[in-house]
Coordinates of C-alpha atoms and ligand atoms in Angstrom, one line a residue:
X5 CA -0.1 -0.1 0.2
X6 CA 1.6 3.3 -1.1
X7 CA 0.9 6.3 0.6
X8 CA 0.9 10.2 -0.4
X9 CA 1.7 12.7 2.4
X10 CA 1.3 16.3 2.4
X11 CA 3.4 18.8 4.2
X12 CA 4.9 22.2 4.2
X13 CA 8.2 21.2 4.3
X14 CA 9.9 17.9 4.2
X15 CA 13.3 17.5 6.1
X16 CA 15.5 14.6 4.9
X17 CA 18.1 13.8 7.8
X18 CA 17.7 14.1 11.3
X19 CA 21.4 15.3 12.4
X20 CA 22.2 18.8 14.0
X21 CA 21.4 20.4 10.6
X22 CA 18.0 18.8 10.2
X23 CA 16.7 18.8 13.8
X24 CA 18.1 22.7 14.0
X25 CA 15.9 23.5 10.9
X26 CA 12.9 21.6 11.8
X27 CA 12.8 23.3 15.4
X28 CA 13.1 26.4 14.1
X29 CA 10.3 26.1 11.5
X30 CA 8.1 24.1 13.7
X31 CA 6.0 26.8 15.5
X32 CA 4.7 27.9 12.2
X33 CA 5.0 24.9 9.7
X34 CA 3.9 21.3 9.3
X35 CA 6.9 19.2 8.9
X36 CA 7.9 15.6 7.6
X37 CA 11.0 14.6 9.4
X38 CA 12.5 11.4 7.7
X39 CA 15.7 9.6 8.6
X40 CA 16.9 6.1 7.1
X41 CA 17.6 4.6 10.8
X42 CA 16.8 5.5 14.0
X43 CA 16.1 9.2 14.6
X44 CA 19.5 9.6 16.6
X45 CA 21.7 7.7 14.0
X46 CA 23.7 10.3 12.4
X47 CA 27.3 11.6 12.6
X48 CA 26.2 14.3 14.8
X49 CA 25.6 11.7 17.6
X50 CA 29.3 10.7 17.5
X51 CA 30.8 14.2 17.6
X52 CA 33.4 14.5 20.4
X53 CA 35.4 17.6 20.3
X54 CA 32.6 20.3 20.2
X55 CA 31.5 23.6 18.7
X56 CA 33.7 26.6 17.8
X57 CA 32.4 29.8 18.4
X58 CA 33.9 33.2 19.8
X59 CA 32.9 33.1 23.3
X60 CA 35.7 34.2 25.2
X61 CA 36.7 38.1 25.6
X62 CA 40.6 37.3 24.8
X63 CA 39.1 35.7 21.5
X64 CA 37.8 37.8 18.5
X65 CA 35.4 37.2 15.3
X66 CA 38.4 38.6 13.2
X67 CA 40.8 35.9 14.7
X68 CA 37.9 32.8 14.4
X69 CA 37.7 34.2 10.5
X70 CA 41.3 34.6 10.1
X71 CA 42.2 30.7 11.5
X72 CA 39.4 29.5 9.2
X73 CA 40.6 31.1 6.1
X74 CA 44.1 30.1 6.7
X75 CA 43.0 26.3 7.3
X76 CA 40.9 26.6 3.9
X77 CA 43.8 27.5 2.0
X78 CA 42.3 30.3 0.0
X79 CA 39.6 28.6 -1.2
X80 CA 36.8 29.9 1.7
X81 CA 34.1 32.3 0.6
X82 CA 34.7 35.3 2.7
X83 CA 30.8 35.9 2.8
X84 CA 30.1 32.3 4.0
X85 CA 32.9 32.4 6.8
X86 CA 32.0 35.8 8.1
X87 CA 28.3 35.0 8.1
X88 CA 29.0 31.6 10.1
X89 CA 31.4 33.0 12.7
X90 CA 29.3 36.0 13.5
X91 CA 26.2 33.7 14.2
X92 CA 28.1 31.3 16.3
X93 CA 27.3 32.9 19.9
X94 CA 23.3 33.1 18.8
X95 CA 23.5 29.3 18.0
X96 CA 25.3 28.6 21.4
X97 CA 22.7 30.6 23.2
X98 CA 19.9 28.6 21.3
X99 CA 21.5 25.4 22.1
X100 CA 21.9 26.3 25.8
X101 CA 18.5 27.6 25.8
X102 CA 17.5 24.1 24.4
X103 CA 19.0 22.4 27.5
X104 CA 22.2 21.0 26.0
X105 CA 24.6 20.7 29.0
X106 CA 27.8 22.1 27.9
X107 CA 30.9 21.3 30.3
X108 CA 31.6 24.4 32.8
X109 CA 34.8 25.5 33.9
X110 CA 35.6 24.0 37.5
X111 CA 36.9 27.6 38.6
X112 CA 36.1 30.5 36.4
X113 CA 36.6 34.2 36.6
X114 CA 35.7 34.9 32.9
X115 CA 32.4 36.7 31.4
X116 CA 31.1 33.1 30.7
X117 CA 31.5 29.7 32.9
X118 CA 32.0 27.3 30.0
X119 CA 35.1 25.3 29.5
X120 CA 36.6 26.0 26.2
X121 CA 39.1 23.6 24.6
X122 CA 41.7 23.5 21.9
X123 CA 42.0 22.0 18.6
X124 CA 44.3 22.2 15.6
X125 CA 44.2 25.1 13.6
X126 CA 42.5 27.4 16.3
X127 CA 44.8 30.0 17.8
X128 CA 42.5 30.5 20.7
X129 CA 40.7 28.4 23.2
X130 CA 37.1 28.5 21.3
X131 CA 35.7 25.0 21.5
X132 CA 32.5 24.5 23.5
X133 CA 32.0 21.0 24.5
X134 CA 29.8 18.6 26.5
X135 CA 32.8 16.5 27.9
X136 CA 33.8 14.1 25.0
X137 CA 30.6 13.4 23.8
X138 CA 29.1 16.7 22.6
X139 CA 27.3 15.5 19.6
X140 CA 25.2 12.9 21.6
X141 CA 24.4 15.9 24.2
X142 CA 23.1 18.0 21.2
X143 CA 21.3 15.0 19.3
X144 CA 19.8 13.8 22.3
X145 CA 18.7 16.9 23.6
X146 CA 16.9 18.2 20.4
X147 CA 15.6 14.9 19.7
X148 CA 13.2 15.2 22.7
X149 CA 12.3 18.6 21.5
X150 CA 11.3 17.1 18.3
X151 CA 9.5 14.5 19.3
X152 CA 7.4 16.6 21.9
X153 CA 6.2 19.1 19.0
X154 CA 3.0 18.8 17.6
X155 CA 3.9 20.2 14.2
X156 CA 6.6 17.6 13.4
X157 CA 5.8 14.1 12.2
X158 CA 9.0 11.9 12.5
X159 CA 9.4 8.9 9.8
X160 CA 12.1 6.7 11.1
X161 CA 13.7 4.0 9.1
X162 CA 12.5 5.6 5.8
X163 CA 15.2 6.1 3.2
X164 CA 14.6 9.0 0.6
X165 CA 15.3 7.7 -3.0
X166 CA 15.0 10.7 -5.1
X167 CA 13.5 14.1 -5.4
X168 CA 10.5 15.1 -7.6
X169 CA 11.0 18.2 -9.6
X170 CA 8.3 19.6 -11.9
X171 CA 10.9 19.3 -14.6
X172 CA 10.8 15.4 -14.1
X173 CA 7.0 15.5 -14.1
X174 CA 7.2 17.2 -17.6
X175 CA 6.0 20.6 -16.5
X176 CA 7.8 23.7 -17.7
X177 CA 8.9 25.1 -14.7
X178 CA 11.7 24.2 -12.5
X179 CA 10.7 23.5 -8.7
X180 CA 11.3 20.7 -6.3
X181 CA 7.8 19.4 -4.9
X182 CA 8.7 16.2 -2.8
X183 CA 10.3 13.1 -2.7
X184 CA 9.9 9.3 -3.2
X185 CA 10.9 7.7 0.2
X186 CA 11.2 4.0 0.8
X187 CA 9.4 2.7 4.2
X188 CA 12.2 0.1 5.1
X189 CA 10.0 -2.0 7.6
X190 CA 7.2 -2.4 5.0
X191 CA 9.2 -2.2 2.0
X192 CA 6.7 0.1 0.3
X193 CA 7.8 3.5 -1.6
X194 CA 5.6 6.5 -0.4
X195 CA 5.1 9.9 -1.9
X196 CA 5.9 13.0 0.0
X197 CA 4.7 15.9 -1.4
X198 CA 5.6 19.4 -0.4
X199 CA 6.6 23.0 -1.8
X200 CA 9.8 22.8 0.0
X201 CA 12.2 20.1 0.6
X202 CA 15.4 20.2 2.7
X203 CA 18.3 17.9 2.1
X204 CA 20.2 17.3 5.8
X205 CA 21.6 13.8 5.0
X206 CA 25.0 14.3 6.1
X207 CA 28.4 13.6 4.5
X208 CA 29.7 10.4 2.4
X209 CA 32.6 9.2 4.7
X210 CA 31.3 5.6 3.7
X211 CA 32.8 6.1 0.2
X212 CA 36.0 4.8 1.8
X213 CA 37.1 1.5 3.5
X214 CA 38.0 3.2 6.7
X215 CA 36.1 6.2 8.0
X216 CA 35.0 7.6 11.2
X217 CA 31.8 8.0 9.8
X218 CA 28.4 6.2 10.8
X219 CA 26.8 3.5 8.6
X220 CA 24.2 6.5 7.2
X221 CA 26.7 8.7 5.7
X222 CA 26.3 7.4 2.0
X223 CA 26.3 11.1 0.4
X224 CA 22.5 10.6 -0.3
X225 CA 21.7 14.0 -0.4
X226 CA 24.5 15.0 -2.6
X227 CA 23.5 12.4 -5.0
X228 CA 19.9 13.2 -5.0
X229 CA 20.5 16.6 -5.7
X230 CA 23.0 16.1 -8.4
X231 CA 20.0 13.8 -10.1
X232 CA 17.7 16.4 -10.0
X233 CA 19.8 19.2 -11.6
X234 CA 22.1 20.7 -9.0
X235 CA 25.6 21.7 -9.2
X236 CA 28.2 20.1 -6.8
X237 CA 31.2 22.0 -5.6
X238 CA 34.8 20.9 -3.9
X239 CA 34.1 17.4 -3.9
X240 CA 37.9 16.5 -4.1
X241 CA 38.4 18.1 -0.2
X242 CA 37.7 14.9 1.6
X243 CA 39.2 15.2 5.2
X244 CA 40.7 12.3 7.0
X245 CA 41.0 12.6 10.7
X246 CA 44.5 11.8 12.0
X247 CA 43.4 9.9 15.0
X248 CA 41.1 6.8 14.8
X249 CA 41.7 4.0 17.1
X250 CA 43.5 1.2 15.3
X251 CA 41.9 -2.3 16.4
X252 CA 40.4 -4.6 14.0
X253 CA 37.2 -4.5 16.0
X254 CA 37.2 -0.7 16.8
X255 CA 35.3 0.2 13.2
X256 CA 37.6 3.4 13.3
X257 CA 36.3 4.8 16.7
X258 CA 37.5 8.3 16.8
X259 CA 40.1 9.7 19.4
X260 CA 39.0 13.4 19.5
X261 CA 41.6 16.0 18.3
X262 CA 41.0 17.9 21.9
X263 CA 43.1 15.1 23.4
X264 CA 46.0 16.8 21.5
X265 CA 44.3 20.1 22.3
X266 CA 45.0 19.2 26.0
X267 CA 48.6 18.2 25.4
X268 CA 48.5 14.5 24.0
X269 CA 51.5 13.8 21.7
X270 CA 51.9 11.7 18.5
X271 CA 54.7 9.0 18.6
X272 CA 56.3 6.8 16.4
X273 CA 56.6 3.2 17.7
X274 CA 60.2 4.1 19.3
X275 CA 58.4 6.8 21.5
X276 CA 60.0 9.5 19.4
X277 CA 57.8 12.7 18.4
X278 CA 57.9 13.6 14.7
X279 CA 55.1 16.2 13.8
X280 CA 57.6 19.2 14.4
X281 CA 59.4 18.1 11.2
X282 CA 56.3 18.6 9.3
X283 CA 54.9 22.0 11.0
X284 CA 56.0 24.3 13.6
X285 CA 52.7 23.8 15.5
X286 CA 53.4 20.4 15.8
X287 CA 50.5 18.2 17.0
X288 CA 48.1 21.4 16.8
X289 CA 48.7 21.9 13.1
X290 CA 45.5 21.6 10.9
X291 CA 44.3 18.0 10.1
X292 CA 45.6 17.8 6.5
X293 CA 49.0 18.2 7.7
X294 CA 48.8 16.0 10.5
X295 CA 47.0 13.0 8.4
X296 CA 49.7 13.6 5.8
X297 CA 52.6 13.3 8.2
X298 CA 51.3 10.2 9.8
X299 CA 50.5 8.6 6.3
X300 CA 54.0 9.6 5.5
X301 CA 55.9 7.9 8.3
X302 CA 53.5 4.9 8.2
X303 CA 54.9 4.1 4.6
X304 CA 58.3 5.2 5.3
X305 CA 58.5 2.8 8.2
X306 CA 56.0 0.3 6.9
X307 CA 54.1 0.3 10.1
X308 CA 50.4 0.0 10.6
X309 CA 49.9 2.6 13.2
X310 CA 51.4 5.2 15.1
X311 CA 50.5 6.3 18.8
X312 CA 48.7 9.0 20.8
X313 CA 49.9 9.7 24.3
X314 CA 48.4 11.7 27.2
X315 CA 49.7 9.5 29.6
X316 CA 51.7 12.5 31.1
X317 CA 48.7 14.0 32.2
X318 CA 47.1 13.3 35.9
X319 CA 44.7 10.3 35.4
X320 CA 41.9 12.5 36.9
X321 CA 42.3 15.2 34.1
X322 CA 41.9 12.6 31.5
X323 CA 39.0 10.9 33.0
X324 CA 37.0 14.2 33.4
X325 CA 37.7 15.4 29.8
X326 CA 37.7 12.2 28.0
X327 CA 35.4 9.8 29.6
X328 CA 34.0 8.3 26.4
X329 CA 37.3 8.0 25.0
X330 CA 38.7 6.5 28.0
X331 CA 35.9 3.8 28.3
X332 CA 35.9 2.8 24.6
X333 CA 39.7 2.4 24.6
X334 CA 39.8 0.3 28.1
X335 CA 37.1 -2.0 26.3
X336 CA 39.9 -2.7 23.7
X337 CA 42.5 -3.2 26.2
X338 CA 44.1 0.4 26.2
X339 CA 44.1 2.5 29.3
X340 CA 45.0 5.9 28.0
X341 CA 46.1 7.3 31.5
X342 CA 48.9 4.6 31.5
X343 CA 50.0 4.0 28.1
X344 CA 50.2 5.3 24.6
X345 CA 47.0 4.4 22.3
X346 CA 47.7 3.0 18.8
X347 CA 45.8 5.3 15.9
X348 CA 45.4 5.6 12.0
X349 CA 44.0 8.2 9.9
X350 CA 40.4 7.4 8.5
X351 CA 37.9 9.5 6.1
X352 CA 36.3 11.8 8.1
X353 CA 34.4 14.9 6.6
X354 CA 33.2 15.8 3.2
X355 CA 34.1 19.6 2.8
X356 CA 32.1 19.7 -0.9
X357 CA 28.6 19.2 -1.4
X358 CA 25.7 20.7 -3.1
X359 CA 26.2 24.1 -3.7
X360 CA 24.0 26.8 -1.7
X361 CA 23.7 30.3 -0.7
X362 CA 24.1 31.4 2.6
X363 CA 20.4 30.9 2.8
X364 CA 20.7 27.1 2.3
X365 CA 18.9 27.6 -1.5
X366 CA 20.3 25.4 -4.0
X367 CA 19.8 25.6 -7.8
X368 CA 16.3 24.2 -7.6
X369 CA 13.5 26.5 -6.5
X370 CA 12.3 24.8 -3.3
X371 CA 15.1 22.7 -2.5
X372 CA 17.5 23.6 0.3
X373 CA 20.6 21.7 1.6
X374 CA 22.1 22.2 4.9
X375 CA 25.0 20.8 6.9
X376 CA 27.7 18.3 5.8
X377 CA 25.5 17.7 2.7
X378 CA 25.9 21.3 1.4
X379 CA 28.7 23.2 0.3
X380 CA 28.4 26.7 1.8
X381 CA 32.0 27.9 0.9
X382 CA 32.6 28.0 4.8
X383 CA 35.5 25.5 5.0
X384 CA 37.4 25.9 1.5
X385 CA 40.1 23.2 0.9
X386 CA 40.1 22.2 4.6
X387 CA 37.8 22.3 7.5
X388 CA 39.1 23.5 10.6
X389 CA 38.1 21.4 13.6
X390 CA 34.7 21.9 15.1
X391 CA 33.7 24.2 12.5
X392 CA 31.3 21.8 11.2
X393 CA 28.5 21.7 13.8
X394 CA 28.8 25.5 13.6
X395 CA 27.9 25.4 10.1
X396 CA 25.1 22.9 10.6
X397 CA 23.5 25.2 13.4
X398 CA 24.2 28.5 11.5
X399 CA 22.9 27.7 7.9
X400 CA 20.1 25.4 9.1
X401 CA 19.0 28.7 11.0
X402 CA 19.1 30.9 8.1
X403 CA 17.3 28.5 5.9
X404 CA 14.7 28.1 8.3
X405 CA 14.2 32.0 8.0
X406 CA 14.1 31.9 4.3
X407 CA 11.7 29.0 4.2
X408 CA 9.3 30.7 6.6
X409 CA 9.5 33.7 4.2
X410 CA 8.9 31.9 1.0
X411 CA 6.1 29.5 2.2
X412 CA 3.7 32.8 2.1
X413 CA 3.9 32.5 -1.6
X414 CA 4.9 29.2 -2.7
X415 CA 2.5 27.8 -5.2
X416 CA 1.2 24.4 -4.0
X417 CA 2.5 21.3 -5.8
X418 CA 0.9 19.6 -8.3
X419 CA -0.6 16.1 -8.1
X420 CA 2.4 13.4 -8.1
X421 CA 2.3 10.1 -9.5
X422 CA 3.1 7.2 -7.4
X423 CA 6.3 5.0 -7.7
X424 CA 5.9 2.8 -10.3
X425 CA 7.3 -0.9 -9.7
X426 CA 5.5 -2.4 -12.7
X427 CA 8.3 -2.7 -14.8
X428 CA 10.9 -4.1 -12.4
X429 CA 11.2 -7.4 -10.4
X430 CA 12.7 -8.7 -7.0
X431 CA 16.5 -9.3 -7.4
X432 CA 18.2 -12.5 -7.2
X433 CA 21.5 -10.9 -7.8
X434 CA 22.2 -9.1 -4.3
X435 CA 26.0 -10.7 -4.3
X436 CA 26.6 -8.2 -7.1
X437 CA 25.4 -5.1 -4.8
X438 CA 27.7 -6.6 -1.8
X439 CA 30.6 -7.1 -4.1
X440 CA 30.5 -3.8 -5.8
X441 CA 30.0 -1.9 -2.4
X442 CA 33.4 -3.6 -1.1
X443 CA 35.0 -3.0 -4.2
X444 CA 34.0 0.7 -4.6
X445 CA 35.1 1.4 -1.0
X446 CA 38.4 -0.2 -1.2
X447 CA 39.5 1.5 -4.7
X448 CA 38.6 4.7 -3.0
X449 CA 40.8 4.3 -0.2
X450 CA 43.8 3.2 -2.3
X451 CA 43.5 5.4 -5.2
X452 CA 41.7 8.4 -4.0
X453 CA 42.8 8.8 -0.4
X454 CA 45.4 10.8 1.5
X455 CA 48.0 11.1 -1.3
X456 CA 46.8 10.9 -4.7
X457 CA 48.3 10.3 -8.3
X458 CA 47.0 11.4 -11.5
X459 CA 47.5 7.6 -12.6
X460 CA 45.7 6.0 -9.7
X461 CA 42.9 8.8 -10.0
X462 CA 42.4 7.6 -13.7
X463 CA 42.1 3.9 -12.6
X464 CA 39.7 4.9 -10.0
X465 CA 37.4 6.6 -12.7
X466 CA 37.8 3.8 -15.0
X467 CA 36.5 1.4 -12.2
X468 CA 33.8 3.7 -10.8
X469 CA 32.3 4.1 -14.5
X470 CA 32.1 0.4 -14.9
X471 CA 30.4 0.3 -11.3
X472 CA 28.1 3.0 -12.4
X473 CA 26.8 1.0 -15.6
X474 CA 26.5 -2.2 -13.2
X475 CA 24.3 -0.2 -10.6
X476 CA 22.2 1.7 -12.8
X477 CA 21.4 -1.7 -14.6
X478 CA 20.3 -3.1 -11.1
X479 CA 18.2 -0.1 -10.5
X480 CA 16.3 -0.2 -13.7
X481 CA 15.6 -3.8 -13.4
X482 CA 15.1 -4.9 -9.9
X483 CA 13.0 -3.6 -6.8
X484 CA 14.4 -1.0 -4.8
X485 CA 16.3 -1.9 -1.4
X486 CA 18.1 0.2 1.2
X487 CA 21.6 -1.4 -0.2
X488 CA 20.8 -0.4 -3.7
X489 CA 19.7 3.2 -2.8
X490 CA 23.0 3.5 -0.9
X491 CA 25.5 1.9 -3.4
X492 CA 23.9 4.0 -6.2
X493 CA 24.5 7.0 -4.3
X494 CA 28.0 6.3 -3.1
X495 CA 29.1 5.2 -6.8
X496 CA 27.8 8.6 -7.9
X497 CA 29.2 10.5 -5.3
X498 CA 32.6 8.8 -5.7
X499 CA 32.6 9.5 -9.3
X500 CA 32.0 13.1 -8.3
X501 CA 35.2 13.0 -5.9
X502 CA 37.4 11.5 -8.3
X503 CA 36.2 13.9 -11.4
X504 CA 36.9 16.9 -9.2
X505 CA 40.0 15.5 -7.8
X506 CA 41.2 14.8 -11.6
X507 CA 40.2 18.7 -12.5
X508 CA 42.4 20.1 -9.5
X509 CA 45.7 20.3 -11.3
X510 CA 47.5 21.5 -7.6
X511 CA 47.9 20.5 -4.2
X512 CA 45.8 22.4 -2.1
X513 CA 44.3 21.8 1.5
X514 CA 43.0 18.4 1.8
X515 CA 43.7 17.6 -2.1
X516 CA 47.3 16.2 -2.4
X517 CA 49.0 15.0 -5.7
X518 CA 52.3 13.9 -5.9
X519 CA 52.0 14.9 -10.0
X520 CA 51.3 18.6 -8.7
X521 CA 53.0 19.0 -5.3
X522 CA 52.5 22.5 -4.5
X523 CA 49.6 25.2 -4.7
X524 CA 49.4 26.7 -8.0
X525 CA 50.0 30.4 -7.3
X526 CA 49.9 31.8 -10.5
X527 CA 46.3 32.6 -10.6
X528 CA 43.5 33.1 -8.0
X529 CA 42.4 29.5 -6.7
X530 CA 38.6 28.9 -7.4
X531 CA 36.3 26.1 -6.2
X532 CA 35.6 23.3 -8.6
X533 CA 32.1 23.4 -9.6
X534 CA 30.5 20.3 -11.3
X535 CA 27.5 21.0 -13.4
X536 CA 25.1 17.7 -14.1
X537 CA 23.8 17.3 -17.7
X538 CA 20.5 18.5 -16.7
X539 CA 21.2 21.8 -14.9
X540 CA 19.2 24.6 -15.8
X541 CA 16.9 22.4 -18.0
X542 CA 13.4 23.2 -17.3
X543 CA 12.1 19.8 -18.6
X544 CA 13.6 16.5 -18.6
X545 CA 13.3 13.9 -21.3
X546 CA 10.5 11.7 -20.3
X547 CA 11.4 7.9 -19.6
X548 CA 14.6 9.0 -17.9
X549 CA 13.4 6.9 -14.7
X550 CA 11.8 3.6 -15.0
X551 CA 9.9 4.2 -11.7
X552 CA 8.3 7.2 -12.9
X553 CA 5.1 6.8 -15.1
X554 CA 3.4 10.0 -16.2
X555 CA -0.2 10.1 -17.0
Ligands
FAD18 P1 24.3 13.8 10.1 O1 24.6 14.4 11.5 O2 25.4 13.1 9.5 O3 22.9 13.3 9.8 C1 22.5 12.8 8.9 C2 21.0 12.5 8.6 O4 20.4 12.1 7.8 C3 20.8 11.0 9.7 O5 19.5 11.2 10.3 C4 20.5 10.1 8.6 O6 19.7 9.1 8.7 C5 19.9 10.9 7.6 N1 20.0 10.3 6.3 C6 21.0 10.2 5.3 N2 20.5 10.0 3.8 C7 19.0 9.7 4.2 C8 18.3 9.2 3.3 N3 18.5 9.0 2.2 N4 16.9 9.2 3.7 C9 16.6 9.5 4.9 N5 17.4 9.9 5.8 C10 18.8 10.1 5.6 N6 32.3 18.2 13.7 C11 32.2 19.2 14.7 O7 32.1 20.5 14.6 N7 32.8 19.3 15.9 C12 33.1 17.7 16.5 O8 33.6 17.2 17.5 C13 33.0 16.8 15.7 N8 33.3 15.5 15.6 C14 33.0 14.6 15.1 C15 33.3 12.9 15.3 C16 32.9 12.1 14.3 C17 32.9 10.5 14.7 C18 32.5 12.4 13.2 C19 31.7 11.1 12.6 C20 32.1 13.6 12.8 C21 32.4 14.8 13.6 N9 32.1 16.1 13.2 C22 32.4 16.9 14.3 C23 31.7 16.3 12.1 C24 30.2 16.7 12.5 O9 29.8 15.7 13.2 C25 29.3 16.3 11.2 O10 29.8 17.1 10.2 C26 27.8 16.9 11.5 O11 27.5 16.3 12.5 C27 26.8 16.5 10.3 O12 25.7 16.9 10.7 P2 24.4 16.7 9.5 O13 23.3 17.2 10.3 O14 24.9 17.6 8.4 O15 24.5 15.4 9.1
SIN19 C1 37.2 15.7 17.1 O1 36.7 15.4 18.1 O2 38.5 15.5 16.7 C2 36.4 16.1 15.7 C3 36.3 17.3 15.6 C4 35.7 17.7 14.3 O3 35.7 16.8 13.5 O4 35.4 18.7 14.0

């Protein structure tokens, strides 16, 4: 039984960005909040370090802007940077008013009473946090408010498949009017009709074999927006976090950068420090530099990991600041108050995404993108630690304001056709999906990782082209499943990463290639913007999607 739902706004994604946007709109607007797993499962839930914001009198907006621009390696958009930094305090005030329990100073003679920690690239202590589980504190606090709000209907275990645009329906105007969504428990595809759709689907870390990201981070929003006709930008800039726990069962558990911020040292197996050889800021250099230095030393010495040591600090200090990390490491046999812990880099953050304005608008009227899915220009070629949650909050708030204004004059969406499964059958080829999923993540890790070469990128391009054909063939012939949706999206996002990486003939920020090992300073650096084949098209060719039958 397929349902048609009708809302003012459909929000796809329940991390920091989606929840913030929904809560800001809810007083005046009927909202469907769709998440493909349980509501809390998101990258947000696992965020450890905190949120950057100018909160201390010794700090300044100009200093936060300067640090962000420096980390972004001349590719940040100045308007987006200023906008995000200037709205930081307001967002933190909103979170505290919602009840997020940020860690307080034990003793304070400052104008505020919160403990601020440090991370790489920040020249001041400006990271507000809830011990080492900041994301959990945000997600669980906001989630309670979402459930309590009468204007928000939550659809958990529902995965969005694709957006519905008037262009797709053959109507000559270009607007997003809804989405097709698979109810994973009932295995039914429902139609969500709304004049506004928001993509808040997070990043695409699962394109890589080793990642700090949860399983939901499969780049769905970026892929859906691209297929609908939106431009994407800066997809080559994938951030690798330098320190994930090295253990076969730890599933790339992150060891927060604030461990280094509070004095943790990175060591080689012989106990020697090495980072100052690469950057005078040593352990507090931005992540791209630290991750590359670790990668270099691991390859040079043929070692599987390096070590992070904070055992010189009093045990009481470590337990107070890092209770989650301490406990998790202990479960794997490492007592971080007494010994160094083994760590490796892993894919962590997607700096690029759906190109948006500071109001969250995409290239398609009625379609917004916020959070890690979006490219606002804030991060440039490298995101500074704790600037991501800030971006989620600031741009979700500004998109909410924009939608609220626009709702007054938006035309009601036309009637929408149901998802059509009359031309597909149940698959007996699931092994192909599983195989292609593994193959993709492995070659992305080996060929499109921390250090790149043109030759390896070209190899990756040939493989991803082949996979694209196979996955599209599967999509056209078989009933849709969660795994096919995610693999289709990951394959597309990987292709966008590879194409962007191939087109950047220099090394800058997170994109490092041995064929062009330095930044090209002969011209002004520009973001990499890719246009889909249907960009700007008012009407698409009929029959493009086998599941859409127009009457
Ligand atoms: P997410 O929080 O990832 O939420 C995405 C949502 O979209 C989920 O609800 C998911 O179910 C849903 N979704 C996805 N696809 C679909 C679909 N097709 N249909 C329906 N629903 C869908 N940043 C910081 O600033 N500070 C930190 O300390 C920090 N620590 C981090 C630690 C870890 C381990 C990780 C992985 C990231 C960390 N980051 C940190 C980055 C930051 O957490 C993320 O960038 C941010 O939380 C992203 O929020 P989001 O709302 O954009 O997406
Ligand atoms: C961390 O705590 O190290 C992650 C911070 C971030 O990704 O911003």
